[in-house]
Amino acid sequence: MCSVLTHPVVPVALSVFIPKEILSPTLIIVAAACSVIPDLDVIGFKFGIRYNHMLGHRGLSHSIFFAVALAAMLTFTLFRSSQGDHWVIFLFLLLSTLSHSILDMLTNGGLGVALLAPLSNERYFFPWRPIEVSPIGVVSFLSSWGVRVMLSELRWVWLPSALVFTIGYIVRRYG
């Protein structure tokens, strides 16, 4: 998995493409939360849920089904007064949630992502996996492994996201 510090970078970068009349600090915060929420499944370790179980790490909470359900629930509870903008908000929250799984599929560790859960618990990775997998836990993260992870994430997530945001900003401002 990518670190909890990196997952929100993607929705922040994509936020520049949301129409100004829809974009709000609340929407960006909710999108950032959506990008992190799938990793709440690590709580399952405390209850004896195995990594490879559908409810285990990178299981159901990393699936397309979960992303659609979360985006729909948040759109129609937190943003129901957004007249006519529901589809834009829903799609932004959906992409923000799915970005978590996509980044995890680009990491070089773990068992893969159950993208099609609950229909299948088969785990997937991309063929190209350049991102160093992040350790679970603060103590492990504050080590040389954590430094390698942050350098990898800066290269493969933060810099491309900054580029996407910059291009979007220029297009929005001068387009």
Coordinates of C-alpha atoms in Angstrom, one line a residue:
M1 CA 0.0 0.0 0.0
C2 CA 1.0 3.6 -0.4
S3 CA 1.3 5.6 2.8
V4 CA -1.6 7.5 4.4
L5 CA 0.3 10.7 3.6
T6 CA 0.3 9.9 -0.2
H7 CA -3.2 8.6 -0.9
P8 CA -4.9 12.1 -0.6
V9 CA -2.4 13.6 -3.1
V10 CA -4.4 12.2 -6.0
P11 CA -7.8 13.7 -5.2
V12 CA -6.1 17.1 -4.4
A13 CA -4.4 16.9 -7.8
L14 CA -7.7 16.0 -9.6
S15 CA -9.6 18.7 -7.7
V16 CA -8.4 21.3 -10.2
F17 CA -10.7 19.7 -12.9
I18 CA -13.8 20.2 -10.8
P19 CA -15.9 23.2 -11.9
K20 CA -15.3 26.2 -9.6
E21 CA -19.0 26.4 -8.7
I22 CA -18.9 22.9 -7.3
L23 CA -15.5 22.8 -5.7
S24 CA -15.4 23.5 -2.0
P25 CA -13.0 22.8 0.9
T26 CA -15.6 20.2 2.2
L27 CA -15.6 18.4 -1.1
I28 CA -11.8 18.2 -1.2
I29 CA -11.6 17.0 2.5
V30 CA -14.3 14.3 1.8
A31 CA -12.4 13.2 -1.4
A32 CA -9.1 13.0 0.5
A33 CA -10.9 10.9 3.2
C34 CA -12.3 8.7 0.5
S35 CA -8.7 8.0 -0.7
V36 CA -7.7 6.8 2.7
I37 CA -10.8 5.0 4.0
P38 CA -10.1 1.7 2.2
D39 CA -7.1 1.1 4.5
L40 CA -9.4 1.0 7.5
D41 CA -9.6 -2.7 6.7
V42 CA -6.3 -3.1 8.6
I43 CA -8.4 -3.0 11.8
G44 CA -9.4 -6.6 10.8
F45 CA -5.9 -7.8 11.8
K46 CA -6.9 -7.0 15.5
F47 CA -9.9 -9.3 15.1
G48 CA -8.1 -12.2 13.5
I49 CA -9.2 -11.6 9.9
R50 CA -6.5 -12.9 7.7
Y51 CA -4.9 -10.7 5.0
N52 CA -6.2 -12.9 2.2
H53 CA -9.8 -13.0 3.5
M54 CA -12.4 -10.9 1.5
L55 CA -12.7 -8.7 4.5
G56 CA -9.0 -8.6 5.0
H57 CA -6.5 -6.0 3.9
R58 CA -6.9 -5.0 0.3
G59 CA -10.1 -7.0 0.1
L60 CA -13.7 -5.7 -0.2
S61 CA -12.8 -2.2 0.9
H62 CA -10.5 -1.9 -2.1
S63 CA -13.1 -3.0 -4.6
I64 CA -14.9 -1.1 -7.3
F65 CA -18.2 -2.1 -5.5
F66 CA -17.0 -0.4 -2.3
A67 CA -15.9 2.7 -4.2
V68 CA -19.3 3.0 -5.9
A69 CA -21.2 2.5 -2.7
L70 CA -19.0 4.9 -0.6
A71 CA -19.2 7.6 -3.3
A72 CA -23.0 7.3 -3.7
M73 CA -23.6 7.3 0.1
L74 CA -21.4 10.4 0.6
T75 CA -22.8 12.2 -2.4
F76 CA -26.4 11.8 -1.3
T77 CA -25.9 12.4 2.4
L78 CA -23.3 15.2 2.5
F79 CA -23.9 16.9 -0.9
R80 CA -27.7 16.3 -1.4
S81 CA -28.3 20.1 -1.6
S82 CA -25.9 20.4 -4.6
Q83 CA -28.4 21.0 -7.3
G84 CA -27.7 19.3 -10.6
D85 CA -24.1 18.6 -9.6
H86 CA -24.5 15.1 -8.1
W87 CA -22.9 13.3 -11.0
V88 CA -19.8 15.4 -10.9
I89 CA -19.5 15.0 -7.1
F90 CA -20.2 11.3 -7.3
L91 CA -17.6 10.7 -10.0
F92 CA -15.0 12.8 -8.2
L93 CA -15.5 10.8 -5.0
L94 CA -15.6 7.5 -6.9
L95 CA -12.2 8.4 -8.6
S96 CA -10.8 9.5 -5.3
T97 CA -11.7 6.2 -3.7
L98 CA -10.6 4.1 -6.6
S99 CA -7.3 5.9 -6.7
H100 CA -6.4 4.1 -3.5
S101 CA -6.7 0.7 -5.1
I102 CA -4.9 1.8 -8.3
L103 CA -2.0 3.1 -6.2
D104 CA -1.9 -0.1 -4.2
M105 CA -1.9 -2.1 -7.5
L106 CA 1.3 -0.3 -8.4
T107 CA 3.2 -1.2 -5.2
N108 CA 5.8 -4.0 -5.0
G109 CA 4.4 -5.9 -2.0
G110 CA 1.4 -7.5 -0.5
L111 CA -1.1 -9.9 -2.0
G112 CA -2.7 -7.6 -4.5
V113 CA -6.1 -5.9 -4.6
A114 CA -9.5 -7.6 -4.6
L115 CA -10.8 -5.2 -7.2
L116 CA -13.9 -7.3 -8.1
A117 CA -15.0 -8.2 -4.6
P118 CA -17.6 -9.3 -3.5
L119 CA -17.9 -11.2 -6.8
S120 CA -14.3 -12.5 -6.5
N121 CA -11.5 -12.4 -4.0
E122 CA -8.9 -12.7 -6.7
R123 CA -6.1 -10.2 -6.1
Y124 CA -4.7 -8.0 -8.8
F125 CA -1.5 -6.0 -9.4
F126 CA -0.4 -4.1 -12.4
P127 CA 2.4 -5.7 -14.4
W128 CA 4.6 -2.6 -13.6
R129 CA 4.9 -2.0 -9.9
P130 CA 7.3 0.8 -9.2
I131 CA 6.0 2.1 -5.9
E132 CA 7.8 0.8 -2.7
V133 CA 5.1 -0.8 -0.5
S134 CA 4.6 1.0 2.8
P135 CA 4.9 -0.8 6.1
I136 CA 1.8 -1.0 8.3
G137 CA 2.4 0.8 11.6
V138 CA 4.1 4.1 12.7
V139 CA 7.2 2.4 14.2
S140 CA 8.0 0.5 11.0
F141 CA 7.3 3.7 8.9
L142 CA 9.9 5.6 11.0
S143 CA 12.7 3.5 9.7
S144 CA 15.0 3.3 6.6
W145 CA 12.1 1.4 5.0
G146 CA 9.8 4.4 5.5
V147 CA 12.4 6.7 4.0
R148 CA 12.6 4.4 0.9
V149 CA 8.8 4.5 0.7
M150 CA 8.6 8.3 0.9
L151 CA 11.2 8.7 -1.8
S152 CA 9.4 6.2 -4.0
E153 CA 6.0 7.9 -3.4
L154 CA 7.5 11.4 -4.1
R155 CA 8.8 10.1 -7.5
W156 CA 5.8 8.0 -8.6
V157 CA 2.9 9.8 -7.0
W158 CA 3.6 13.3 -5.7
L159 CA 5.6 14.6 -8.7
P160 CA 3.1 13.3 -11.4
S161 CA 0.2 14.6 -9.3
A162 CA 1.9 18.0 -9.0
L163 CA 2.3 18.0 -12.8
V164 CA -1.4 17.1 -13.4
F165 CA -2.5 19.8 -10.9
T166 CA -0.2 22.4 -12.6
I167 CA -1.5 21.5 -16.1
G168 CA -5.1 21.7 -14.8
Y169 CA -4.5 25.0 -13.1
I170 CA -2.9 26.5 -16.3
V171 CA -5.8 25.2 -18.4
R172 CA -8.4 26.5 -15.9
R173 CA -6.7 29.9 -15.6
Y174 CA -5.7 30.6 -19.2
G175 CA -8.0 28.3 -21.2

